[in-house]
């Protein structure tokens, strides 16, 4: 099986799953399924942050919120503890879902485990690829959700922004600062690979 074809099929399967998202967002003037749009943006940010990104990192970026809408935030208690439990459950579910897709497309156990490790943000403090993944996710949040979040939760916006910036690398923070200051730092078009 050709690696390029396998990668393309895996991306297509992830995209097809995320295209089922009933939630919609407008990105670049086009209304799209939310998780599909965010997955494409995360892939584009990873490519910008790390032009030599591994196949596993690109797959993780594409699958980071795979079918997220199936476990709504309302399924867990309010408050920080409920939020953290929800996020952990989502990470496990995203990892399991992408594992099934990658296995079906012929990826070996080591590649599947690596993608799952990145999706679950294991070893964030010591793994450069996981840090790149985190930077990309933060940049997608800042690019697509911060304004709405700040409007709805003005009292929490500064704290959330500070915590978001704290999670990022120096490179990620520089891009985030430019983005927040209105400088054109949009990622390149989402690549097929």
Short mmCIF file of N, CA and C in Angstrom, two decimals:
data_model
loop_
_atom_site.label_atom_id
_atom_site.label_comp_id
_atom_site.label_asym_id
_atom_site.label_seq_id
_atom_site.Cartn_x
_atom_site.Cartn_y
_atom_site.Cartn_z
N UNK A 1 0.85 -1.18 0.00
CA UNK A 1 0.00 0.00 0.00
C UNK A 1 0.89 1.24 0.00
N UNK A 2 0.62 2.15 -0.89
CA UNK A 2 1.38 3.39 -1.04
C UNK A 2 1.12 4.31 0.16
N UNK A 3 2.21 4.81 0.80
CA UNK A 3 2.06 5.66 1.98
C UNK A 3 1.26 6.93 1.69
N UNK A 4 1.53 7.55 0.54
CA UNK A 4 0.81 8.78 0.17
C UNK A 4 -0.69 8.50 0.07
N UNK A 5 -1.04 7.42 -0.58
CA UNK A 5 -2.44 7.05 -0.74
C UNK A 5 -3.06 6.73 0.61
N UNK A 6 -2.34 6.04 1.44
CA UNK A 6 -2.83 5.69 2.77
C UNK A 6 -3.09 6.96 3.57
N UNK A 7 -2.15 7.90 3.53
CA UNK A 7 -2.31 9.17 4.23
C UNK A 7 -3.53 9.92 3.70
N UNK A 8 -3.63 10.02 2.38
CA UNK A 8 -4.76 10.73 1.77
C UNK A 8 -6.09 10.10 2.16
N UNK A 9 -6.13 8.78 2.17
CA UNK A 9 -7.37 8.09 2.56
C UNK A 9 -7.70 8.32 4.02
N UNK A 10 -6.69 8.33 4.87
CA UNK A 10 -6.92 8.59 6.30
C UNK A 10 -7.45 10.01 6.50
N UNK A 11 -6.84 10.98 5.83
CA UNK A 11 -7.32 12.37 5.92
C UNK A 11 -8.76 12.46 5.42
N UNK A 12 -9.05 11.80 4.31
CA UNK A 12 -10.41 11.82 3.76
C UNK A 12 -11.41 11.21 4.73
N UNK A 13 -11.02 10.13 5.41
CA UNK A 13 -11.92 9.49 6.37
C UNK A 13 -12.15 10.38 7.59
N UNK A 14 -11.10 11.02 8.07
CA UNK A 14 -11.23 11.96 9.19
C UNK A 14 -12.13 13.12 8.77
N UNK A 15 -11.88 13.67 7.59
CA UNK A 15 -12.69 14.79 7.10
C UNK A 15 -14.15 14.38 6.92
N UNK A 16 -14.39 13.18 6.42
CA UNK A 16 -15.77 12.72 6.23
C UNK A 16 -16.49 12.62 7.58
N UNK A 17 -15.79 12.12 8.59
CA UNK A 17 -16.40 12.04 9.92
C UNK A 17 -16.71 13.44 10.45
N UNK A 18 -15.76 14.36 10.31
CA UNK A 18 -15.98 15.71 10.82
C UNK A 18 -16.97 16.51 9.99
N UNK A 19 -17.19 16.13 8.75
CA UNK A 19 -18.18 16.81 7.91
C UNK A 19 -19.60 16.57 8.42
N UNK A 20 -19.78 15.56 9.27
CA UNK A 20 -21.09 15.28 9.85
C UNK A 20 -21.45 16.22 11.00
N UNK A 21 -20.52 17.08 11.40
CA UNK A 21 -20.76 17.98 12.53
C UNK A 21 -21.98 18.86 12.25
N UNK A 22 -22.99 18.82 13.12
CA UNK A 22 -24.16 19.67 12.91
C UNK A 22 -23.90 21.15 13.21
N UNK A 23 -22.84 21.44 13.96
CA UNK A 23 -22.50 22.82 14.28
C UNK A 23 -21.77 23.44 13.09
N UNK A 24 -22.03 24.70 12.85
CA UNK A 24 -21.43 25.40 11.71
C UNK A 24 -20.66 26.62 12.19
N UNK A 25 -19.58 26.93 11.48
CA UNK A 25 -18.82 28.15 11.72
C UNK A 25 -18.55 28.79 10.36
N UNK A 26 -18.31 30.08 10.39
CA UNK A 26 -17.94 30.78 9.17
C UNK A 26 -16.45 31.06 9.22
N UNK A 27 -15.75 30.53 8.24
CA UNK A 27 -14.30 30.73 8.13
C UNK A 27 -14.04 31.25 6.72
N UNK A 28 -13.35 32.36 6.64
CA UNK A 28 -13.04 33.00 5.36
C UNK A 28 -14.30 33.21 4.53
N UNK A 29 -15.38 33.60 5.22
CA UNK A 29 -16.63 33.92 4.55
C UNK A 29 -17.47 32.73 4.13
N UNK A 30 -17.05 31.53 4.47
CA UNK A 30 -17.77 30.32 4.07
C UNK A 30 -18.25 29.57 5.30
N UNK A 31 -19.54 29.20 5.31
CA UNK A 31 -20.08 28.41 6.41
C UNK A 31 -19.69 26.95 6.21
N UNK A 32 -19.12 26.35 7.26
CA UNK A 32 -18.60 24.98 7.17
C UNK A 32 -18.93 24.21 8.43
N UNK A 33 -18.89 22.88 8.40
CA UNK A 33 -18.98 22.10 9.63
C UNK A 33 -17.83 22.51 10.56
N UNK A 34 -18.15 22.80 11.81
CA UNK A 34 -17.17 23.39 12.74
C UNK A 34 -15.90 22.55 12.86
N UNK A 35 -16.02 21.27 13.19
CA UNK A 35 -14.82 20.48 13.44
C UNK A 35 -14.03 20.21 12.16
N UNK A 36 -14.69 20.16 11.02
CA UNK A 36 -13.96 20.03 9.76
C UNK A 36 -13.12 21.28 9.51
N UNK A 37 -13.72 22.45 9.69
CA UNK A 37 -12.99 23.71 9.49
C UNK A 37 -11.83 23.83 10.47
N UNK A 38 -12.08 23.50 11.74
CA UNK A 38 -11.02 23.60 12.74
C UNK A 38 -9.90 22.60 12.46
N UNK A 39 -10.24 21.41 11.98
CA UNK A 39 -9.22 20.40 11.65
C UNK A 39 -8.33 20.88 10.50
N UNK A 40 -8.95 21.48 9.50
CA UNK A 40 -8.16 22.01 8.38
C UNK A 40 -7.25 23.14 8.84
N UNK A 41 -7.77 24.03 9.69
CA UNK A 41 -6.95 25.13 10.21
C UNK A 41 -5.81 24.60 11.08
N UNK A 42 -6.09 23.61 11.92
CA UNK A 42 -5.03 23.05 12.77
C UNK A 42 -3.93 22.43 11.91
N UNK A 43 -4.32 21.73 10.85
CA UNK A 43 -3.33 21.15 9.94
C UNK A 43 -2.49 22.25 9.29
N UNK A 44 -3.14 23.32 8.88
CA UNK A 44 -2.42 24.43 8.26
C UNK A 44 -1.46 25.10 9.25
N UNK A 45 -1.89 25.27 10.49
CA UNK A 45 -1.00 25.88 11.49
C UNK A 45 0.19 24.96 11.78
N UNK A 46 -0.05 23.65 11.88
CA UNK A 46 1.06 22.72 12.09
C UNK A 46 2.06 22.86 10.96
N UNK A 47 1.58 22.93 9.73
CA UNK A 47 2.46 23.05 8.57
C UNK A 47 3.26 24.35 8.62
N UNK A 48 2.62 25.40 9.09
CA UNK A 48 3.35 26.68 9.20
C UNK A 48 4.39 26.63 10.32
N UNK A 49 4.01 26.05 11.45
CA UNK A 49 4.92 25.97 12.59
C UNK A 49 6.07 25.00 12.36
N UNK A 50 5.79 23.93 11.64
CA UNK A 50 6.78 22.87 11.43
C UNK A 50 6.64 22.34 10.00
N UNK A 51 7.28 23.02 9.05
CA UNK A 51 7.14 22.60 7.64
C UNK A 51 7.54 21.15 7.39
N UNK A 52 8.38 20.59 8.25
CA UNK A 52 8.81 19.20 8.11
C UNK A 52 8.00 18.26 9.01
N UNK A 53 6.77 18.64 9.33
CA UNK A 53 5.94 17.85 10.25
C UNK A 53 5.84 16.39 9.81
N UNK A 54 5.89 15.52 10.79
CA UNK A 54 5.75 14.09 10.50
C UNK A 54 4.31 13.79 10.07
N UNK A 55 4.16 12.67 9.41
CA UNK A 55 2.83 12.21 9.00
C UNK A 55 1.94 12.05 10.23
N UNK A 56 2.52 11.53 11.32
CA UNK A 56 1.74 11.32 12.54
C UNK A 56 1.24 12.64 13.12
N UNK A 57 2.08 13.67 13.10
CA UNK A 57 1.67 14.98 13.61
C UNK A 57 0.57 15.57 12.74
N UNK A 58 0.69 15.45 11.43
CA UNK A 58 -0.36 15.95 10.54
C UNK A 58 -1.68 15.22 10.74
N UNK A 59 -1.61 13.91 10.94
CA UNK A 59 -2.83 13.14 11.20
C UNK A 59 -3.45 13.53 12.53
N UNK A 60 -2.62 13.74 13.54
CA UNK A 60 -3.14 14.16 14.85
C UNK A 60 -3.81 15.52 14.76
N UNK A 61 -3.19 16.44 14.04
CA UNK A 61 -3.79 17.77 13.88
C UNK A 61 -5.16 17.66 13.22
N UNK A 62 -5.25 16.82 12.21
CA UNK A 62 -6.52 16.68 11.49
C UNK A 62 -7.57 16.02 12.37
N UNK A 63 -7.16 15.15 13.28
CA UNK A 63 -8.11 14.37 14.10
C UNK A 63 -8.27 14.91 15.51
N UNK A 64 -7.75 16.09 15.80
CA UNK A 64 -7.69 16.55 17.19
C UNK A 64 -9.05 16.65 17.86
N UNK A 65 -10.11 16.97 17.16
CA UNK A 65 -11.46 17.02 17.73
C UNK A 65 -12.41 16.14 16.93
N UNK A 66 -11.94 15.00 16.54
CA UNK A 66 -12.71 14.08 15.71
C UNK A 66 -14.05 13.74 16.36
N UNK A 67 -15.13 14.12 15.68
CA UNK A 67 -16.51 13.87 16.14
C UNK A 67 -16.75 14.44 17.55
N UNK A 68 -16.19 15.58 17.83
CA UNK A 68 -16.29 16.18 19.17
C UNK A 68 -17.73 16.41 19.61
N UNK A 69 -18.59 16.75 18.71
CA UNK A 69 -19.98 17.07 19.04
C UNK A 69 -20.73 15.89 19.65
N UNK A 70 -20.20 14.68 19.54
CA UNK A 70 -20.90 13.51 20.08
C UNK A 70 -20.84 13.44 21.60
N UNK A 71 -19.94 14.21 22.20
CA UNK A 71 -19.85 14.28 23.67
C UNK A 71 -19.96 15.76 24.04
N UNK A 72 -21.18 16.27 24.18
CA UNK A 72 -21.33 17.71 24.45
C UNK A 72 -20.84 18.08 25.84
N UNK A 73 -20.46 19.33 25.98
CA UNK A 73 -20.00 19.84 27.28
C UNK A 73 -21.08 19.65 28.34
N UNK A 74 -22.34 19.75 27.94
CA UNK A 74 -23.46 19.61 28.88
C UNK A 74 -23.57 18.20 29.46
N UNK A 75 -22.81 17.24 28.94
CA UNK A 75 -22.85 15.88 29.47
C UNK A 75 -22.02 15.72 30.74
N UNK A 76 -21.35 16.80 31.16
CA UNK A 76 -20.53 16.79 32.37
C UNK A 76 -20.92 17.96 33.25
N UNK A 77 -20.67 17.87 34.55
CA UNK A 77 -21.06 18.95 35.47
C UNK A 77 -20.39 20.28 35.14
N UNK A 78 -21.05 21.36 35.53
CA UNK A 78 -20.46 22.68 35.40
C UNK A 78 -19.21 22.78 36.26
N UNK A 79 -18.43 23.81 36.02
CA UNK A 79 -17.24 24.06 36.83
C UNK A 79 -15.99 23.46 36.23
N UNK A 80 -14.88 23.82 36.83
CA UNK A 80 -13.58 23.40 36.30
C UNK A 80 -13.38 21.89 36.32
N UNK A 81 -13.77 21.22 37.41
CA UNK A 81 -13.59 19.76 37.48
C UNK A 81 -14.40 19.05 36.41
N UNK A 82 -15.64 19.49 36.21
CA UNK A 82 -16.47 18.90 35.16
C UNK A 82 -15.88 19.15 33.78
N UNK A 83 -15.36 20.35 33.58
CA UNK A 83 -14.73 20.70 32.31
C UNK A 83 -13.52 19.81 32.04
N UNK A 84 -12.67 19.63 33.06
CA UNK A 84 -11.47 18.81 32.88
C UNK A 84 -11.82 17.35 32.62
N UNK A 85 -12.84 16.84 33.31
CA UNK A 85 -13.28 15.46 33.05
C UNK A 85 -13.79 15.32 31.62
N UNK A 86 -14.55 16.31 31.17
CA UNK A 86 -15.06 16.31 29.79
C UNK A 86 -13.91 16.30 28.79
N UNK A 87 -12.91 17.15 29.00
CA UNK A 87 -11.77 17.22 28.10
C UNK A 87 -11.00 15.89 28.05
N UNK A 88 -10.81 15.26 29.22
CA UNK A 88 -10.11 13.97 29.24
C UNK A 88 -10.91 12.90 28.48
N UNK A 89 -12.23 12.90 28.68
CA UNK A 89 -13.06 11.93 27.96
C UNK A 89 -12.99 12.18 26.45
N UNK A 90 -13.03 13.45 26.06
CA UNK A 90 -12.91 13.78 24.64
C UNK A 90 -11.58 13.29 24.07
N UNK A 91 -10.48 13.54 24.77
CA UNK A 91 -9.17 13.11 24.28
C UNK A 91 -9.12 11.60 24.09
N UNK A 92 -9.67 10.86 25.04
CA UNK A 92 -9.70 9.39 24.91
C UNK A 92 -10.54 8.98 23.70
N UNK A 93 -11.69 9.64 23.54
CA UNK A 93 -12.57 9.30 22.42
C UNK A 93 -11.93 9.66 21.08
N UNK A 94 -11.32 10.84 20.99
CA UNK A 94 -10.65 11.23 19.74
C UNK A 94 -9.55 10.23 19.40
N UNK A 95 -8.78 9.83 20.40
CA UNK A 95 -7.70 8.87 20.18
C UNK A 95 -8.24 7.52 19.70
N UNK A 96 -9.33 7.06 20.32
CA UNK A 96 -9.92 5.78 19.92
C UNK A 96 -10.47 5.87 18.49
N UNK A 97 -11.17 6.96 18.19
CA UNK A 97 -11.75 7.11 16.85
C UNK A 97 -10.68 7.17 15.77
N UNK A 98 -9.64 7.98 16.00
CA UNK A 98 -8.58 8.07 14.98
C UNK A 98 -7.83 6.74 14.88
N UNK A 99 -7.69 6.04 15.99
CA UNK A 99 -7.03 4.73 15.96
C UNK A 99 -7.76 3.76 15.05
N UNK A 100 -9.09 3.77 15.12
CA UNK A 100 -9.87 2.88 14.25
C UNK A 100 -9.69 3.26 12.77
N UNK A 101 -9.71 4.55 12.49
CA UNK A 101 -9.54 4.99 11.10
C UNK A 101 -8.15 4.60 10.58
N UNK A 102 -7.13 4.88 11.36
CA UNK A 102 -5.76 4.60 10.90
C UNK A 102 -5.52 3.11 10.73
N UNK A 103 -6.05 2.32 11.64
CA UNK A 103 -5.91 0.86 11.53
C UNK A 103 -6.60 0.37 10.25
N UNK A 104 -7.79 0.89 9.98
CA UNK A 104 -8.52 0.50 8.77
C UNK A 104 -7.77 0.89 7.50
N UNK A 105 -6.97 1.94 7.58
CA UNK A 105 -6.21 2.40 6.40
C UNK A 105 -4.82 1.77 6.31
N UNK A 106 -4.50 0.85 7.23
CA UNK A 106 -3.26 0.10 7.11
C UNK A 106 -2.07 0.62 7.89
N UNK A 107 -2.29 1.56 8.80
CA UNK A 107 -1.17 2.04 9.63
C UNK A 107 -0.82 0.98 10.67
N UNK A 108 0.47 0.86 10.97
CA UNK A 108 0.89 -0.12 11.96
C UNK A 108 0.62 0.41 13.37
N UNK A 109 0.76 -0.49 14.34
CA UNK A 109 0.43 -0.15 15.73
C UNK A 109 1.28 1.00 16.26
N UNK A 110 2.54 1.08 15.86
CA UNK A 110 3.42 2.16 16.35
C UNK A 110 2.95 3.52 15.84
N UNK A 111 2.56 3.60 14.58
CA UNK A 111 2.08 4.87 14.02
C UNK A 111 0.76 5.27 14.67
N UNK A 112 -0.13 4.31 14.85
CA UNK A 112 -1.41 4.59 15.51
C UNK A 112 -1.17 5.09 16.92
N UNK A 113 -0.30 4.42 17.66
CA UNK A 113 0.00 4.83 19.04
C UNK A 113 0.60 6.23 19.08
N UNK A 114 1.45 6.55 18.13
CA UNK A 114 2.06 7.88 18.11
C UNK A 114 1.02 8.97 17.86
N UNK A 115 0.12 8.75 16.91
CA UNK A 115 -0.94 9.73 16.66
C UNK A 115 -1.80 9.88 17.91
N UNK A 116 -2.14 8.77 18.53
CA UNK A 116 -2.96 8.82 19.74
C UNK A 116 -2.24 9.57 20.87
N UNK A 117 -0.95 9.37 20.99
CA UNK A 117 -0.16 10.07 22.00
C UNK A 117 -0.21 11.58 21.78
N UNK A 118 -0.08 12.00 20.54
CA UNK A 118 -0.12 13.43 20.22
C UNK A 118 -1.52 13.98 20.49
N UNK A 119 -2.55 13.28 20.04
CA UNK A 119 -3.93 13.74 20.24
C UNK A 119 -4.24 13.89 21.73
N UNK A 120 -3.69 13.01 22.55
CA UNK A 120 -3.94 13.07 23.99
C UNK A 120 -2.95 13.99 24.72
N UNK A 121 -2.08 14.63 23.96
CA UNK A 121 -1.11 15.60 24.49
C UNK A 121 -0.21 14.99 25.57
N UNK A 122 0.16 13.75 25.37
CA UNK A 122 1.08 13.11 26.32
C UNK A 122 2.47 13.69 26.13
N UNK A 123 3.15 13.91 27.23
CA UNK A 123 4.53 14.44 27.24
C UNK A 123 4.61 15.83 26.61
N UNK A 124 3.59 16.65 26.85
CA UNK A 124 3.56 18.00 26.29
C UNK A 124 4.82 18.79 26.63
N UNK A 125 5.29 18.66 27.84
CA UNK A 125 6.46 19.45 28.27
C UNK A 125 7.76 18.99 27.63
N UNK A 126 7.81 17.76 27.14
CA UNK A 126 9.09 17.24 26.65
C UNK A 126 9.09 16.79 25.19
N UNK A 127 7.96 16.83 24.52
CA UNK A 127 7.86 16.33 23.15
C UNK A 127 7.60 17.50 22.20
N UNK A 128 8.57 17.85 21.36
CA UNK A 128 8.39 19.00 20.46
C UNK A 128 7.18 18.88 19.53
N UNK A 129 6.86 17.67 19.08
CA UNK A 129 5.69 17.52 18.20
C UNK A 129 4.40 17.78 18.97
N UNK A 130 4.32 17.33 20.19
CA UNK A 130 3.13 17.59 21.00
C UNK A 130 3.00 19.09 21.28
N UNK A 131 4.13 19.76 21.49
CA UNK A 131 4.09 21.21 21.69
C UNK A 131 3.63 21.93 20.42
N UNK A 132 4.09 21.49 19.27
CA UNK A 132 3.63 22.07 18.00
C UNK A 132 2.13 21.87 17.85
N UNK A 133 1.65 20.69 18.18
CA UNK A 133 0.22 20.37 18.16
C UNK A 133 -0.54 21.34 19.06
N UNK A 134 -0.06 21.52 20.28
CA UNK A 134 -0.71 22.44 21.23
C UNK A 134 -0.70 23.87 20.69
N UNK A 135 0.42 24.31 20.14
CA UNK A 135 0.49 25.65 19.56
C UNK A 135 -0.56 25.81 18.46
N UNK A 136 -0.68 24.83 17.59
CA UNK A 136 -1.64 24.91 16.49
C UNK A 136 -3.07 25.00 17.02
N UNK A 137 -3.39 24.20 18.02
CA UNK A 137 -4.74 24.23 18.59
C UNK A 137 -5.03 25.58 19.22
N UNK A 138 -4.05 26.12 19.93
CA UNK A 138 -4.22 27.44 20.55
C UNK A 138 -4.43 28.51 19.48
N UNK A 139 -3.68 28.44 18.40
CA UNK A 139 -3.81 29.42 17.33
C UNK A 139 -5.18 29.33 16.65
N UNK A 140 -5.69 28.12 16.48
CA UNK A 140 -7.04 27.97 15.93
C UNK A 140 -8.06 28.60 16.87
N UNK A 141 -7.92 28.36 18.17
CA UNK A 141 -8.82 28.96 19.15
C UNK A 141 -8.77 30.48 19.06
N UNK A 142 -7.58 31.03 19.06
CA UNK A 142 -7.44 32.49 19.01
C UNK A 142 -8.02 33.06 17.71
N UNK A 143 -7.81 32.35 16.63
CA UNK A 143 -8.25 32.82 15.31
C UNK A 143 -9.76 32.73 15.14
N UNK A 144 -10.38 31.70 15.71
CA UNK A 144 -11.79 31.44 15.39
C UNK A 144 -12.76 31.56 16.55
N UNK A 145 -12.28 31.52 17.79
CA UNK A 145 -13.21 31.44 18.90
C UNK A 145 -13.03 32.50 19.99
N UNK A 146 -11.88 33.13 20.07
CA UNK A 146 -11.62 34.05 21.17
C UNK A 146 -12.59 35.22 21.20
N UNK A 147 -12.87 35.82 20.06
CA UNK A 147 -13.76 36.98 20.04
C UNK A 147 -15.14 36.62 20.57
N UNK A 148 -15.70 35.51 20.10
CA UNK A 148 -17.01 35.07 20.58
C UNK A 148 -16.95 34.73 22.06
N UNK A 149 -15.89 34.04 22.48
CA UNK A 149 -15.74 33.69 23.89
C UNK A 149 -15.70 34.95 24.75
N UNK A 150 -14.93 35.94 24.33
CA UNK A 150 -14.79 37.18 25.10
C UNK A 150 -16.11 37.93 25.18
N UNK A 151 -16.91 37.85 24.14
CA UNK A 151 -18.22 38.50 24.15
C UNK A 151 -19.16 37.81 25.14
N UNK A 152 -19.14 36.50 25.15
CA UNK A 152 -20.05 35.75 26.02
C UNK A 152 -19.57 35.68 27.47
N UNK A 153 -18.27 35.67 27.67
CA UNK A 153 -17.71 35.49 29.02
C UNK A 153 -16.66 36.56 29.29
N UNK A 154 -17.05 37.80 29.24
CA UNK A 154 -16.10 38.91 29.38
C UNK A 154 -15.28 38.80 30.66
N UNK A 155 -15.90 38.31 31.73
CA UNK A 155 -15.20 38.21 33.02
C UNK A 155 -14.10 37.16 33.02
N UNK A 156 -14.15 36.21 32.09
CA UNK A 156 -13.16 35.13 32.05
C UNK A 156 -12.15 35.28 30.91
N UNK A 157 -12.39 36.21 30.01
CA UNK A 157 -11.61 36.29 28.77
C UNK A 157 -10.12 36.53 29.03
N UNK A 158 -9.79 37.46 29.91
CA UNK A 158 -8.37 37.74 30.17
C UNK A 158 -7.66 36.52 30.75
N UNK A 159 -8.32 35.83 31.66
CA UNK A 159 -7.73 34.64 32.27
C UNK A 159 -7.53 33.53 31.23
N UNK A 160 -8.52 33.33 30.39
CA UNK A 160 -8.42 32.29 29.35
C UNK A 160 -7.31 32.64 28.36
N UNK A 161 -7.22 33.91 27.98
CA UNK A 161 -6.16 34.32 27.06
C UNK A 161 -4.78 34.10 27.69
N UNK A 162 -4.63 34.47 28.95
CA UNK A 162 -3.34 34.28 29.64
C UNK A 162 -2.98 32.80 29.72
N UNK A 163 -3.96 31.95 30.05
CA UNK A 163 -3.69 30.51 30.15
C UNK A 163 -3.37 29.92 28.78
N UNK A 164 -4.04 30.41 27.75
CA UNK A 164 -3.76 29.94 26.40
C UNK A 164 -2.33 30.28 26.00
N UNK A 165 -1.94 31.51 26.23
CA UNK A 165 -0.58 31.95 25.87
C UNK A 165 0.47 31.18 26.68
N UNK A 166 0.17 30.88 27.92
CA UNK A 166 1.10 30.16 28.79
C UNK A 166 1.41 28.76 28.27
N UNK A 167 0.44 28.14 27.60
CA UNK A 167 0.61 26.78 27.09
C UNK A 167 1.48 26.72 25.84
N UNK A 168 1.73 27.87 25.24
CA UNK A 168 2.38 27.90 23.93
C UNK A 168 3.89 28.05 24.03
N UNK A 169 4.57 27.62 22.97
CA UNK A 169 6.01 27.82 22.85
C UNK A 169 6.28 29.28 22.51
N UNK A 170 7.55 29.67 22.53
CA UNK A 170 7.91 31.04 22.15
C UNK A 170 7.46 31.35 20.72
N UNK A 171 7.66 30.41 19.82
CA UNK A 171 7.23 30.61 18.43
C UNK A 171 5.72 30.75 18.34
N UNK A 172 5.01 29.90 19.04
CA UNK A 172 3.55 29.98 19.06
C UNK A 172 3.06 31.29 19.63
N UNK A 173 3.69 31.73 20.73
CA UNK A 173 3.30 33.01 21.34
C UNK A 173 3.56 34.18 20.40
N UNK A 174 4.66 34.14 19.67
CA UNK A 174 4.95 35.22 18.71
C UNK A 174 3.87 35.28 17.63
N UNK A 175 3.47 34.13 17.10
CA UNK A 175 2.40 34.11 16.11
C UNK A 175 1.08 34.56 16.72
N UNK A 176 0.81 34.12 17.95
CA UNK A 176 -0.43 34.51 18.62
C UNK A 176 -0.46 36.02 18.86
N UNK A 177 0.65 36.58 19.29
CA UNK A 177 0.70 38.03 19.52
C UNK A 177 0.45 38.80 18.23
N UNK A 178 1.07 38.35 17.16
CA UNK A 178 0.84 39.00 15.86
C UNK A 178 -0.62 38.88 15.45
N UNK A 179 -1.20 37.72 15.64
CA UNK A 179 -2.60 37.48 15.30
C UNK A 179 -3.50 38.40 16.12
N UNK A 180 -3.24 38.49 17.42
CA UNK A 180 -4.06 39.32 18.31
C UNK A 180 -3.90 40.81 18.03
N UNK A 181 -2.76 41.19 17.47
CA UNK A 181 -2.52 42.59 17.15
C UNK A 181 -2.97 42.95 15.73
N UNK A 182 -3.67 42.02 15.09
CA UNK A 182 -4.23 42.30 13.78
C UNK A 182 -3.27 42.17 12.62
N UNK A 183 -2.11 41.59 12.86
CA UNK A 183 -1.16 41.39 11.76
C UNK A 183 -1.54 40.15 10.96
N UNK A 184 -1.30 40.15 9.68
CA UNK A 184 -1.69 39.01 8.84
C UNK A 184 -0.76 37.81 9.05
N UNK A 185 -1.17 36.88 9.86
CA UNK A 185 -0.37 35.68 10.11
C UNK A 185 -1.19 34.42 9.85
N UNK A 186 -2.20 34.52 9.04
CA UNK A 186 -3.03 33.35 8.78
C UNK A 186 -2.17 32.23 8.24
N UNK A 187 -2.54 31.00 8.57
CA UNK A 187 -1.76 29.88 8.06
C UNK A 187 -1.96 29.75 6.56
N UNK A 188 -1.07 29.02 5.92
CA UNK A 188 -1.26 28.76 4.49
C UNK A 188 -2.49 27.89 4.31
N UNK A 189 -2.95 27.74 3.09
CA UNK A 189 -4.07 26.85 2.83
C UNK A 189 -3.73 25.48 3.39
N UNK A 190 -4.74 24.81 3.94
CA UNK A 190 -4.53 23.49 4.50
C UNK A 190 -4.04 22.55 3.41
N UNK A 191 -2.91 21.91 3.64
CA UNK A 191 -2.35 21.02 2.63
C UNK A 191 -3.04 19.67 2.62
N UNK A 192 -2.94 18.98 1.51
CA UNK A 192 -3.42 17.60 1.48
C UNK A 192 -2.38 16.70 2.14
N UNK A 193 -1.15 17.14 2.18
CA UNK A 193 -0.04 16.46 2.89
C UNK A 193 1.01 17.47 3.19
#
